Tab-separated table of C-alpha atoms in Angstrom:
chain	number	residue	atom	x	y	z
A	1237	VAL	CA	-20.856	8.694	-13.303
A	1238	LEU	CA	-21.785	11.230	-10.627
A	1239	GLN	CA	-20.872	14.171	-12.919
A	1240	LEU	CA	-19.337	15.969	-9.963
A	1241	ASP	CA	-17.150	19.001	-10.553
A	1242	PRO	CA	-13.467	17.889	-10.634
A	1243	PHE	CA	-12.625	20.534	-8.024
A	1244	TYR	CA	-14.929	18.893	-5.464
A	1245	ALA	CA	-13.613	15.459	-6.360
A	1246	SER	CA	-10.083	16.705	-5.621
A	1247	ILE	CA	-11.262	18.169	-2.289
A	1248	ILE	CA	-12.795	14.806	-1.302
A	1249	LEU	CA	-9.575	12.950	-2.116
A	1250	PHE	CA	-7.355	15.521	-0.388
A	1251	VAL	CA	-9.401	15.669	2.829
A	1252	GLY	CA	-9.710	11.880	2.848
A	1253	ARG	CA	-5.933	11.459	2.564
A	1254	ALA	CA	-5.350	14.078	5.269
A	1255	TRP	CA	-7.790	12.311	7.572
A	1256	ASP	CA	-6.059	9.036	6.786
A	1257	ALA	CA	-2.772	10.579	7.902
A	1258	VAL	CA	-4.349	11.210	11.317
A	1259	THR	CA	-6.009	7.820	11.730
A	1260	ASP	CA	-2.908	5.673	11.097
A	1261	PRO	CA	-0.978	6.737	14.212
A	1262	MET	CA	-4.245	6.952	16.178
A	1263	VAL	CA	-5.060	3.326	15.415
A	1264	GLY	CA	-1.479	2.358	16.229
A	1265	PHE	CA	-1.903	4.118	19.598
A	1266	PHE	CA	-5.168	2.371	20.460
A	1267	ILE	CA	-3.810	-1.028	19.421
A	1268	SER	CA	-0.772	-0.534	21.668
A	1269	LYS	CA	-3.203	0.091	24.558
A	1270	THR	CA	-5.451	-2.872	23.708
A	1271	SER	CA	-5.473	-5.708	26.235
A	1272	TRP	CA	-4.959	-9.293	25.159
A	1273	THR	CA	-8.153	-11.310	24.638
A	1274	ARG	CA	-8.721	-14.960	23.851
A	1275	PHE	CA	-8.652	-13.910	20.174
A	1276	GLY	CA	-5.391	-11.984	20.654
A	1277	ARG	CA	-4.667	-8.271	20.640
A	1278	LEU	CA	-4.869	-7.581	16.892
A	1279	MET	CA	-7.523	-9.977	15.639
A	1280	PRO	CA	-10.525	-8.249	17.327
A	1281	TRP	CA	-9.701	-5.086	15.359
A	1282	ILE	CA	-9.772	-7.050	12.110
A	1283	ILE	CA	-12.979	-8.920	12.943
A	1284	PHE	CA	-15.058	-5.953	14.119
A	1285	SER	CA	-13.912	-3.473	11.446
A	1286	THR	CA	-14.681	-5.754	8.480
A	1287	PRO	CA	-18.506	-5.505	8.199
A	1288	PHE	CA	-18.503	-1.731	8.641
A	1289	ALA	CA	-15.678	-1.336	6.116
A	1290	VAL	CA	-17.653	-3.308	3.536
A	1291	ILE	CA	-20.783	-1.205	4.110
A	1292	SER	CA	-18.870	2.079	3.789
A	1293	TYR	CA	-17.076	0.792	0.653
A	1294	PHE	CA	-20.422	-0.014	-0.961
A	1295	LEU	CA	-21.790	3.450	-0.098
A	1296	ILE	CA	-18.785	5.096	-1.795
A	1297	TRP	CA	-20.081	3.712	-5.120
A	1298	PHE	CA	-23.753	4.434	-4.375
A	1299	VAL	CA	-25.327	7.526	-5.959
A	1300	PRO	CA	-27.799	9.055	-3.462
A	1301	ASP	CA	-31.016	10.540	-4.828
A	1302	ILE	CA	-30.374	13.986	-3.408
A	1303	SER	CA	-29.969	17.263	-5.242
A	1304	THR	CA	-27.587	18.817	-2.722
A	1305	GLY	CA	-25.143	17.402	-0.238
A	1306	GLN	CA	-23.520	14.845	-2.545
A	1307	VAL	CA	-20.067	16.242	-1.779
A	1308	MET	CA	-20.603	15.758	1.962
A	1309	TRP	CA	-21.973	12.237	1.367
A	1310	TYR	CA	-18.849	11.064	-0.432
A	1311	LEU	CA	-16.494	13.002	1.847
A	1312	ILE	CA	-17.987	11.411	4.983
A	1313	PHE	CA	-18.107	7.851	3.697
A	1314	TYR	CA	-14.670	8.116	2.072
A	1315	CYS	CA	-13.178	9.188	5.412
A	1316	ILE	CA	-15.088	6.448	7.265
A	1317	PHE	CA	-13.857	3.847	4.802
A	1318	GLN	CA	-10.253	5.050	5.107
A	1319	THR	CA	-10.507	4.794	8.909
A	1320	LEU	CA	-11.949	1.273	8.838
A	1321	VAL	CA	-9.360	0.066	6.320
A	1322	THR	CA	-6.684	1.405	8.672
A	1323	CYS	CA	-8.309	-0.580	11.516
A	1324	PHE	CA	-7.842	-3.660	9.329
A	1325	HIS	CA	-4.512	-2.993	7.626
A	1326	VAL	CA	-2.392	-1.880	10.597
A	1327	PRO	CA	-3.099	-4.947	12.781
A	1328	TYR	CA	-3.042	-7.204	9.715
A	1329	SER	CA	0.444	-6.002	8.802
A	1330	ALA	CA	1.641	-6.194	12.419
A	1331	LEU	CA	0.542	-9.847	12.670
A	1332	THR	CA	3.937	-10.747	11.195
A	1333	MET	CA	5.518	-9.949	14.561
A	1334	PHE	CA	2.976	-11.999	16.510
A	1335	ILE	CA	3.134	-15.359	14.753
A	1336	SER	CA	6.797	-16.289	15.224
A	1337	ARG	CA	10.062	-15.241	16.832
A	1338	GLU	CA	12.169	-16.661	14.001
A	1339	GLN	CA	13.334	-14.147	11.396
A	1340	SER	CA	13.235	-16.763	8.642
A	1341	GLU	CA	9.618	-17.632	9.455
A	1342	ARG	CA	8.659	-13.948	9.507
A	1343	ASP	CA	10.341	-13.454	6.128
A	1344	SER	CA	8.458	-16.426	4.749
A	1345	ALA	CA	5.149	-15.120	6.137
A	1346	THR	CA	5.851	-11.709	4.583
A	1347	ALA	CA	6.527	-13.350	1.206
A	1348	TYR	CA	3.227	-15.248	1.338
A	1349	ARG	CA	1.381	-12.105	2.437
A	1350	MET	CA	2.775	-9.930	-0.335
A	1351	THR	CA	2.183	-12.630	-2.956
A	1352	VAL	CA	-1.482	-12.808	-2.044
A	1353	GLU	CA	-1.773	-9.015	-1.748
A	1354	VAL	CA	-0.488	-8.577	-5.303
A	1355	LEU	CA	-2.719	-11.437	-6.447
A	1356	GLY	CA	-5.621	-9.662	-4.756
A	1357	THR	CA	-4.754	-6.510	-6.680
A	1358	VAL	CA	-4.855	-8.520	-9.903
A	1359	LEU	CA	-8.198	-10.019	-8.929
A	1360	GLY	CA	-9.684	-6.665	-7.930
A	1361	THR	CA	-8.476	-5.032	-11.136
A	1362	ALA	CA	-9.914	-7.872	-13.210
A	1363	ILE	CA	-13.297	-7.813	-11.429
A	1364	GLN	CA	-13.685	-4.045	-11.624
A	1365	GLY	CA	-12.336	-3.891	-15.173
A	1366	GLN	CA	-14.497	-6.691	-16.555
A	1367	ILE	CA	-17.773	-5.643	-14.901
A	1368	VAL	CA	-17.437	-1.913	-15.569
A	1369	GLY	CA	-15.637	-2.438	-18.883
A	1370	ASN	CA	-18.623	-4.310	-20.317
A	1371	VAL	CA	-20.451	-0.983	-20.383
A	1372	VAL	CA	-18.995	0.598	-23.511
A	1373	THR	CA	-18.111	4.253	-22.979
A	1374	PRO	CA	-17.044	5.768	-26.306
A	1375	CYS	CA	-14.314	8.392	-26.452
A	1376	ILE	CA	-15.175	11.994	-27.315
A	1377	GLU	CA	-13.765	13.590	-30.432
A	1378	THR	CA	-12.272	16.859	-29.180
A	1379	PRO	CA	-12.926	19.843	-31.505
A	1380	LEU	CA	-9.812	21.598	-32.763
A	1381	PHE	CA	-10.789	24.885	-31.195
A	1382	ILE	CA	-10.757	23.482	-27.675
A	1383	GLY	CA	-7.496	24.184	-25.883
A	1384	LYS	CA	-6.339	23.716	-22.365
A	1385	THR	CA	-7.696	27.102	-21.353
A	1386	ASN	CA	-11.308	26.117	-22.026
A	1387	SER	CA	-11.321	22.423	-21.090
A	1388	SER	CA	-14.291	23.186	-18.805
A	1389	VAL	CA	-16.304	24.033	-21.927
A	1390	ALA	CA	-15.445	20.610	-23.302
A	1391	MET	CA	-16.587	18.991	-20.076
A	1392	GLU	CA	-19.860	20.931	-20.233
A	1393	GLU	CA	-20.460	19.721	-23.772
A	1394	LEU	CA	-19.591	16.214	-22.667
A	1395	ASN	CA	-22.136	16.278	-19.860
A	1396	MET	CA	-24.825	17.724	-22.133
A	1397	THR	CA	-24.359	14.977	-24.719
A	1398	HIS	CA	-23.960	12.131	-22.227
A	1399	ASP	CA	-26.480	9.388	-22.851
A	1400	THR	CA	-28.710	8.926	-19.775
A	1401	GLY	CA	-29.242	5.202	-20.347
A	1402	LEU	CA	-25.507	4.608	-20.640
A	1403	LEU	CA	-24.949	6.567	-17.422
A	1404	THR	CA	-27.438	4.361	-15.559
A	1405	ASP	CA	-25.819	1.178	-16.877
A	1406	THR	CA	-22.376	2.394	-15.815
A	1407	ARG	CA	-23.708	3.327	-12.360
A	1408	ASN	CA	-25.203	-0.141	-11.916
A	1409	ALA	CA	-21.978	-1.766	-13.090
A	1410	TYR	CA	-19.987	0.055	-10.396
A	1411	MET	CA	-22.515	-1.067	-7.770
A	1412	ILE	CA	-22.262	-4.714	-8.848
A	1413	ALA	CA	-18.461	-4.557	-8.794
A	1414	ALA	CA	-18.562	-3.016	-5.295
A	1415	GLY	CA	-20.823	-5.827	-4.087
A	1416	VAL	CA	-18.550	-8.558	-5.471
A	1417	ILE	CA	-15.390	-7.000	-4.021
A	1418	GLY	CA	-17.131	-6.429	-0.664
A	1419	GLY	CA	-18.052	-10.122	-0.589
A	1420	LEU	CA	-14.421	-11.060	-1.221
A	1421	TYR	CA	-13.356	-8.712	1.585
A	1422	ILE	CA	-15.594	-10.589	4.052
A	1423	LEU	CA	-14.485	-14.008	2.792
A	1424	CYS	CA	-10.783	-13.173	3.165
A	1425	ALA	CA	-11.318	-11.662	6.636
A	1426	VAL	CA	-13.077	-14.855	7.760
A	1427	ILE	CA	-10.216	-17.023	6.443
A	1428	LEU	CA	-7.698	-14.794	8.247
A	1429	SER	CA	-9.528	-14.789	11.583
A	1430	VAL	CA	-10.081	-18.568	11.539
A	1431	GLY	CA	-6.677	-19.574	10.214
A	1432	VAL	CA	-4.228	-17.330	12.106
A	1433	ARG	CA	-3.472	-17.341	15.818
A	1434	GLU	CA	-1.401	-14.717	17.589
A	1435	LYS	CA	1.366	-15.812	19.934
A	1436	ARG	CA	1.894	-13.345	22.707
A	1437	GLU	CA	5.335	-14.672	23.520
A	1438	ALA	CA	6.427	-14.244	19.871
A	1439	SER	CA	6.711	-10.475	20.152
A	1440	GLU	CA	7.457	-9.670	23.769
A	1441	LEU	CA	10.446	-10.151	25.979
A	1442	GLN	CA	9.800	-10.583	29.666
A	1443	SER	CA	10.369	-7.032	30.869
A	1444	ASP	CA	8.875	-4.200	32.821
A	1445	GLU	CA	5.540	-2.577	32.038
A	1446	PRO	CA	5.481	-0.867	28.622
A	1447	VAL	CA	6.257	2.840	28.530
A	1448	SER	CA	3.649	5.428	27.557
A	1449	PHE	CA	2.635	5.722	23.933
A	1450	PHE	CA	4.115	9.174	23.398
A	1451	ARG	CA	7.470	8.221	24.894
A	1452	GLY	CA	7.359	5.056	22.810
A	1453	LEU	CA	6.515	7.111	19.725
A	1454	LYS	CA	9.519	9.338	20.388
A	1455	LEU	CA	11.749	6.287	20.762
A	1456	VAL	CA	10.440	4.755	17.533
A	1457	MET	CA	10.817	7.938	15.461
A	1458	ASN	CA	14.341	8.476	16.824
A	1459	HIS	CA	15.426	5.012	15.705
A	1460	GLY	CA	17.789	5.724	12.790
A	1461	ALA	CA	17.374	2.409	10.962
A	1462	TYR	CA	13.579	2.862	10.917
A	1463	ILE	CA	13.742	6.411	9.528
A	1464	LYS	CA	16.189	5.412	6.769
A	1465	LEU	CA	14.073	2.406	5.806
A	1466	ILE	CA	10.897	4.510	5.688
A	1467	ALA	CA	12.591	7.174	3.559
A	1468	GLY	CA	13.869	4.670	0.995
A	1469	PHE	CA	10.526	2.858	1.021
A	1470	LEU	CA	8.635	6.131	0.451
A	1471	PHE	CA	10.527	7.162	-2.686
A	1472	THR	CA	10.599	3.718	-4.313
A	1473	SER	CA	6.877	3.248	-3.572
A	1474	LEU	CA	6.113	6.652	-5.072
A	1475	ALA	CA	8.059	5.716	-8.218
A	1476	PHE	CA	6.092	2.525	-8.843
A	1477	MET	CA	2.750	4.112	-7.915
A	1478	LEU	CA	3.356	6.840	-10.492
A	1479	LEU	CA	4.118	4.150	-13.063
A	1480	GLU	CA	1.078	2.066	-12.135
A	1481	GLY	CA	-1.286	5.060	-11.961
A	1482	ASN	CA	-0.371	6.499	-15.363
A	1483	PHE	CA	0.547	3.426	-17.404
A	1484	ALA	CA	-3.011	2.907	-18.654
A	1485	LEU	CA	-3.184	6.475	-20.001
A	1486	PHE	CA	0.330	6.124	-21.411
A	1487	CYS	CA	-0.648	2.946	-23.288
A	1488	THR	CA	-3.913	4.472	-24.508
A	1489	TYR	CA	-2.725	7.851	-25.777
A	1490	THR	CA	1.065	7.934	-26.100
A	1491	LEU	CA	1.529	4.392	-27.436
A	1492	GLY	CA	-1.886	4.113	-29.083
A	1493	PHE	CA	-2.847	0.736	-27.537
A	1494	ARG	CA	-6.358	1.706	-26.425
A	1495	ASN	CA	-7.653	-1.881	-26.571
A	1496	GLU	CA	-4.569	-3.471	-25.010
A	1497	PHE	CA	-3.903	-1.508	-21.828
A	1498	GLN	CA	-5.966	-3.831	-19.562
A	1499	ASN	CA	-3.938	-6.813	-20.774
A	1500	ILE	CA	-0.694	-4.871	-20.290
A	1501	LEU	CA	-1.634	-3.960	-16.703
A	1502	LEU	CA	-2.568	-7.586	-16.091
A	1503	ALA	CA	0.879	-8.627	-17.385
A	1504	ILE	CA	2.504	-6.291	-14.834
A	1505	MET	CA	0.553	-7.658	-11.879
A	1506	LEU	CA	0.852	-11.330	-12.891
A	1507	SER	CA	4.592	-10.887	-13.365
A	1508	ALA	CA	4.803	-9.366	-9.883
A	1509	THR	CA	2.769	-12.199	-8.346
A	1510	LEU	CA	4.849	-14.959	-9.938
A	1511	THR	CA	8.242	-13.443	-9.081
A	1512	ILE	CA	7.709	-12.733	-5.355
A	1513	PRO	CA	8.805	-16.331	-4.474
A	1514	PHE	CA	11.955	-15.727	-6.541
A	1515	TRP	CA	12.799	-12.584	-4.566
A	1516	GLN	CA	12.137	-14.450	-1.327
A	1517	TRP	CA	14.745	-17.034	-2.404
A	1518	PHE	CA	17.098	-14.284	-3.574
A	1519	LEU	CA	17.042	-12.386	-0.266
A	1520	THR	CA	17.739	-15.561	1.723
A	1521	ARG	CA	20.645	-16.381	-0.595
A	1522	PHE	CA	22.252	-12.951	-1.113
A	1523	GLY	CA	20.811	-10.742	1.622
A	1524	LYS	CA	18.037	-8.177	1.711
A	1525	LYS	CA	20.036	-5.055	0.839
A	1526	THR	CA	21.513	-6.748	-2.242
A	1527	ALA	CA	18.025	-7.878	-3.256
A	1528	VAL	CA	16.777	-4.282	-2.945
A	1529	TYR	CA	19.512	-2.916	-5.223
A	1530	VAL	CA	19.144	-5.639	-7.851
A	1531	GLY	CA	15.368	-5.943	-7.768
A	1532	ILE	CA	14.314	-2.308	-7.798
A	1533	SER	CA	17.058	-0.995	-10.104
A	1534	SER	CA	16.288	-3.665	-12.720
A	1535	ALA	CA	13.276	-1.622	-13.862
A	1536	ILE	CA	15.342	1.442	-14.828
A	1537	PRO	CA	16.615	0.391	-18.307
A	1538	PHE	CA	13.148	-0.832	-19.320
A	1539	LEU	CA	11.449	2.379	-18.172
A	1540	ILE	CA	13.911	4.377	-20.268
A	1541	LEU	CA	13.412	2.003	-23.208
A	1542	VAL	CA	9.637	2.362	-23.379
A	1543	ALA	CA	9.889	6.166	-23.442
A	1544	VAL	CA	12.679	6.375	-26.011
A	1545	LEU	CA	11.568	3.804	-28.587
A	1546	ASP	CA	8.667	4.218	-30.983
A	1547	SER	CA	5.352	2.555	-30.209
A	1548	ASN	CA	5.806	-1.225	-30.290
A	1549	LEU	CA	3.406	-3.693	-28.682
A	1550	ILE	CA	5.991	-6.441	-28.130
A	1551	VAL	CA	8.432	-4.027	-26.472
A	1552	THR	CA	5.584	-2.712	-24.307
A	1553	TYR	CA	4.770	-6.206	-23.043
A	1554	ILE	CA	8.450	-6.863	-22.311
A	1555	VAL	CA	8.606	-3.614	-20.323
A	1556	ALA	CA	5.397	-4.561	-18.486
A	1557	ILE	CA	6.809	-7.937	-17.427
A	1558	ALA	CA	10.119	-6.351	-16.357
A	1559	ALA	CA	8.262	-3.678	-14.400
A	1560	GLY	CA	6.239	-6.393	-12.664
A	1561	ILE	CA	9.446	-8.131	-11.560
A	1562	SER	CA	10.664	-4.892	-9.977
A	1563	VAL	CA	7.233	-4.177	-8.493
A	1564	ALA	CA	7.451	-7.536	-6.697
A	1565	ALA	CA	10.807	-6.557	-5.171
A	1566	ALA	CA	9.520	-3.098	-4.219
A	1567	PHE	CA	6.455	-4.605	-2.499
A	1568	LEU	CA	8.166	-7.484	-0.714
A	1569	LEU	CA	11.584	-6.291	0.423
A	1570	PRO	CA	10.761	-3.195	2.519
A	1571	TRP	CA	8.062	-5.152	4.389
A	1572	SER	CA	10.528	-8.004	4.884
A	1573	MET	CA	13.099	-5.582	6.335
A	1574	LEU	CA	10.723	-3.991	8.868
A	1575	PRO	CA	10.765	-6.919	11.371
A	1576	ASP	CA	14.579	-6.691	11.389
A	1577	VAL	CA	14.296	-3.019	12.363
A	1578	ILE	CA	11.911	-3.910	15.206
A	1579	ASP	CA	14.340	-6.580	16.469
A	1580	ASP	CA	17.149	-3.998	16.358
A	1581	PHE	CA	14.966	-1.583	18.329
A	1582	LYS	CA	14.241	-4.220	20.984
A	1583	LEU	CA	17.935	-4.805	21.526
A	1584	GLN	CA	18.592	-1.098	21.990
A	1585	HIS	CA	15.550	-0.664	24.257
A	1586	PRO	CA	15.073	-4.011	26.058
A	1587	ASP	CA	12.798	-2.500	28.728
A	1588	SER	CA	10.405	-1.022	26.180
A	1589	HIS	CA	7.954	-3.265	24.351
A	1590	SER	CA	4.505	-3.419	22.698
A	1591	HIS	CA	5.514	-0.897	20.034
A	1592	GLU	CA	5.001	-3.167	17.006
A	1593	ALA	CA	1.725	-1.460	16.103
A	1594	ILE	CA	3.418	1.959	16.098
A	1595	PHE	CA	6.121	0.748	13.717
A	1596	PHE	CA	3.587	-0.781	11.347
A	1597	SER	CA	1.052	2.069	11.579
A	1598	PHE	CA	3.576	4.622	10.306
A	1599	TYR	CA	4.716	2.180	7.644
A	1600	VAL	CA	1.113	1.836	6.452
A	1601	PHE	CA	0.742	5.616	6.617
A	1602	PHE	CA	3.719	6.220	4.327
A	1603	THR	CA	2.341	3.678	1.851
A	1604	LYS	CA	-0.917	5.622	1.677
A	1605	PHE	CA	0.965	8.913	1.671
A	1606	ALA	CA	2.921	7.799	-1.394
A	1607	SER	CA	-0.349	6.854	-3.080
A	1608	GLY	CA	-1.846	10.274	-2.317
A	1609	VAL	CA	1.233	12.167	-3.510
A	1610	SER	CA	1.271	10.063	-6.688
A	1611	LEU	CA	-2.377	10.888	-7.334
A	1612	GLY	CA	-1.784	14.598	-6.734
A	1613	ILE	CA	1.295	14.791	-8.968
A	1614	SER	CA	-0.468	12.952	-11.786
A	1615	THR	CA	-3.692	14.953	-11.601
A	1616	LEU	CA	-2.017	18.357	-11.445
A	1617	SER	CA	0.523	17.544	-14.167
A	1618	LEU	CA	-2.070	16.230	-16.612
A	1619	ASP	CA	-4.484	19.075	-15.898
A	1620	PHE	CA	-1.709	21.620	-16.492
A	1621	ALA	CA	-0.823	19.864	-19.771
A	1622	GLY	CA	-4.437	20.130	-20.987
A	1623	TYR	CA	-5.711	16.565	-20.531
A	1624	GLN	CA	-9.204	16.055	-21.976
A	1625	THR	CA	-11.365	13.526	-20.098
A	1626	ARG	CA	-12.377	10.610	-22.350
A	1627	GLY	CA	-10.868	12.323	-25.380
A	1628	CYS	CA	-10.058	10.114	-28.361
A	1629	SER	CA	-6.702	11.889	-28.583
A	1630	GLN	CA	-4.692	14.241	-26.408
A	1631	PRO	CA	-2.469	17.293	-27.043
A	1632	SER	CA	1.239	16.683	-27.540
A	1633	GLU	CA	1.905	18.257	-24.128
A	1634	VAL	CA	-0.129	15.471	-22.473
A	1635	ASN	CA	1.851	12.768	-24.294
A	1636	PHE	CA	5.116	14.367	-23.148
A	1637	THR	CA	3.801	14.607	-19.564
A	1638	LEU	CA	2.804	10.945	-19.591
A	1639	LYS	CA	6.303	9.988	-20.757
A	1640	MET	CA	7.744	11.919	-17.823
A	1641	LEU	CA	5.304	10.318	-15.340
A	1642	VAL	CA	6.074	6.729	-16.386
A	1643	SER	CA	9.767	7.093	-17.193
A	1644	ALA	CA	11.893	10.053	-16.106
A	1645	VAL	CA	10.219	10.801	-12.764
A	1646	PRO	CA	10.060	7.149	-11.576
A	1647	VAL	CA	13.699	6.605	-12.576
A	1648	GLY	CA	14.771	9.651	-10.561
A	1649	LEU	CA	12.717	8.536	-7.527
A	1650	ILE	CA	14.122	4.991	-7.731
A	1651	LEU	CA	17.699	6.307	-7.763
A	1652	LEU	CA	16.951	8.558	-4.774
A	1653	GLY	CA	15.299	5.690	-2.896
A	1654	LEU	CA	18.250	3.367	-3.546
A	1655	LEU	CA	20.629	6.053	-2.300
A	1656	LEU	CA	18.643	6.206	0.948
A	1657	PHE	CA	18.638	2.393	1.206
A	1658	LYS	CA	22.433	2.626	0.984
A	1659	LEU	CA	22.335	4.403	4.355
A	1660	TYR	CA	20.221	1.631	5.888
A	1661	PRO	CA	22.538	0.098	8.540
A	1662	ILE	CA	21.168	-3.449	8.958
A	1663	ASN	CA	23.074	-5.722	6.580
A	1664	GLU	CA	23.192	-9.528	6.771
A	1665	GLU	CA	26.023	-9.552	9.303
A	1666	LYS	CA	24.192	-7.097	11.564
A	1667	ARG	CA	20.924	-9.030	11.186
A	1668	LYS	CA	22.551	-12.319	12.272
A	1669	LYS	CA	24.194	-10.631	15.276
A	1670	ASN	CA	20.843	-9.181	16.320
A	1671	LYS	CA	19.199	-12.579	15.983
A	1672	LYS	CA	21.758	-14.226	18.263
A	1673	ALA	CA	21.623	-11.362	20.789
A	1674	LEU	CA	17.823	-11.604	20.974
A	1675	GLN	CA	18.000	-15.350	21.565
A	1676	ASP	CA	20.524	-14.812	24.369
A	1677	LEU	CA	18.335	-12.108	25.897
A	1678	ARG	CA	15.250	-14.342	25.838
A	1679	GLU	CA	17.158	-17.268	27.350
A	1680	GLU	CA	18.492	-15.006	30.090
A	1681	SER	CA	14.994	-13.673	30.760
A	1682	ASN	CA	13.512	-17.184	30.889
A	1683	SER	CA	16.237	-18.512	33.195
A	1684	SER	CA	15.788	-15.520	35.503
A	1685	SER	CA	12.041	-16.174	35.649
A	1686	GLU	CA	12.585	-19.866	36.403
A	1687	SER	CA	15.063	-19.088	39.220
A	1688	ASP	CA	12.578	-16.661	40.767
A	1689	ASN	CA	9.881	-19.328	40.708
A	1690	THR	CA	12.263	-21.872	42.281
A	1691	GLU	CA	13.225	-19.442	45.030
A	1692	LEU	CA	9.562	-18.683	45.745
A	1693	ALA	CA	8.743	-22.379	45.928
A	1694	SER	CA	11.585	-23.024	48.382
A	1695	ILE	CA	10.384	-20.194	50.611
A	1696	VAL	CA	6.840	-21.574	50.628
């Protein structure tokens, strides 16, 4: 729509992701230093960041009437939006630790949260797809003489022949979609702020004053269970983000289902939404590590199947549903395991508290990092293979690359992630021991506080 040079678009995305890498721990630091208010410690961040996040999101899709400086416009507002989303997402994710002490209740809250997050992804995809998709953008027949060495010539021809009226309609469609999604953002933030109350006692043991942020950061990053969980989470997330990011192109060009890919993506996300409650039941019945192995590895045979077999719409839908089931496990289980890591940390460092935001901020960072790496791998691989933007067909090298990006590479990353999860030390037996030890520690702390009050009263 903007007709910006792809090089500058890549620079905007790269700088935005780099800036995002800085803001995640920064926000975690400031939250850890935030005093409790009558709204809580986390909720003010969510409330005050929401309107500014919506404004910056809208401006990302706005085309300014300026001849120069468009790159700086989108770079600035993209970075601002990333910062404000971090101000929402880090405290929102950390709320799990502030609503209950019970591990089962935290697991249940995580299951509800991830169900609605995936449902929100479905809703956002549907809104954006339907509004923008109504503006028909025909594919471009690529001349035979155009190869991957002169794809810029093809882009020049494309821009010269682009219909101005169609461009305006597409621009307006993106603006309308941004307005609708921004309205949903505000609505959901209002529901969250009205319906959820933080409990200060849910996260903290009665102990000394919290240590400094940097010492706390060192303690957190030296916690072995946390590092192993993050590593496994990073590789499995990267696998499914590569699949999700390239599946539309794979369906369009490699499988030839140009008019079906939106429905196939919808099948993936609906399957993920509907099966999160199943994985919540599964982890309570068989344990979280078992659920990780079964849930995430179940996608492997289907990913191999879709790349090996000839184009078949029924098989593609079966693979999409199976991928959605594994996506649900990959979304839910690592987030469900994080509170267990924080409980384990508290037992090892009983005099150090208020580090929940640090744990969650780096978790959020690695989620975004996986998304950025996925985007970079996909863009560079397809560009190297000679991908033609909006082409009606693609070179055979592009089809082979797409098969690698949705099959071989995700399978390899899943296997590596599961190997790292194997090293994760908190199994069901360890989790139950930690739960009992925390209860004993809280009871001891409460009884000590009560005896001090009794002794003070007797003195008075």
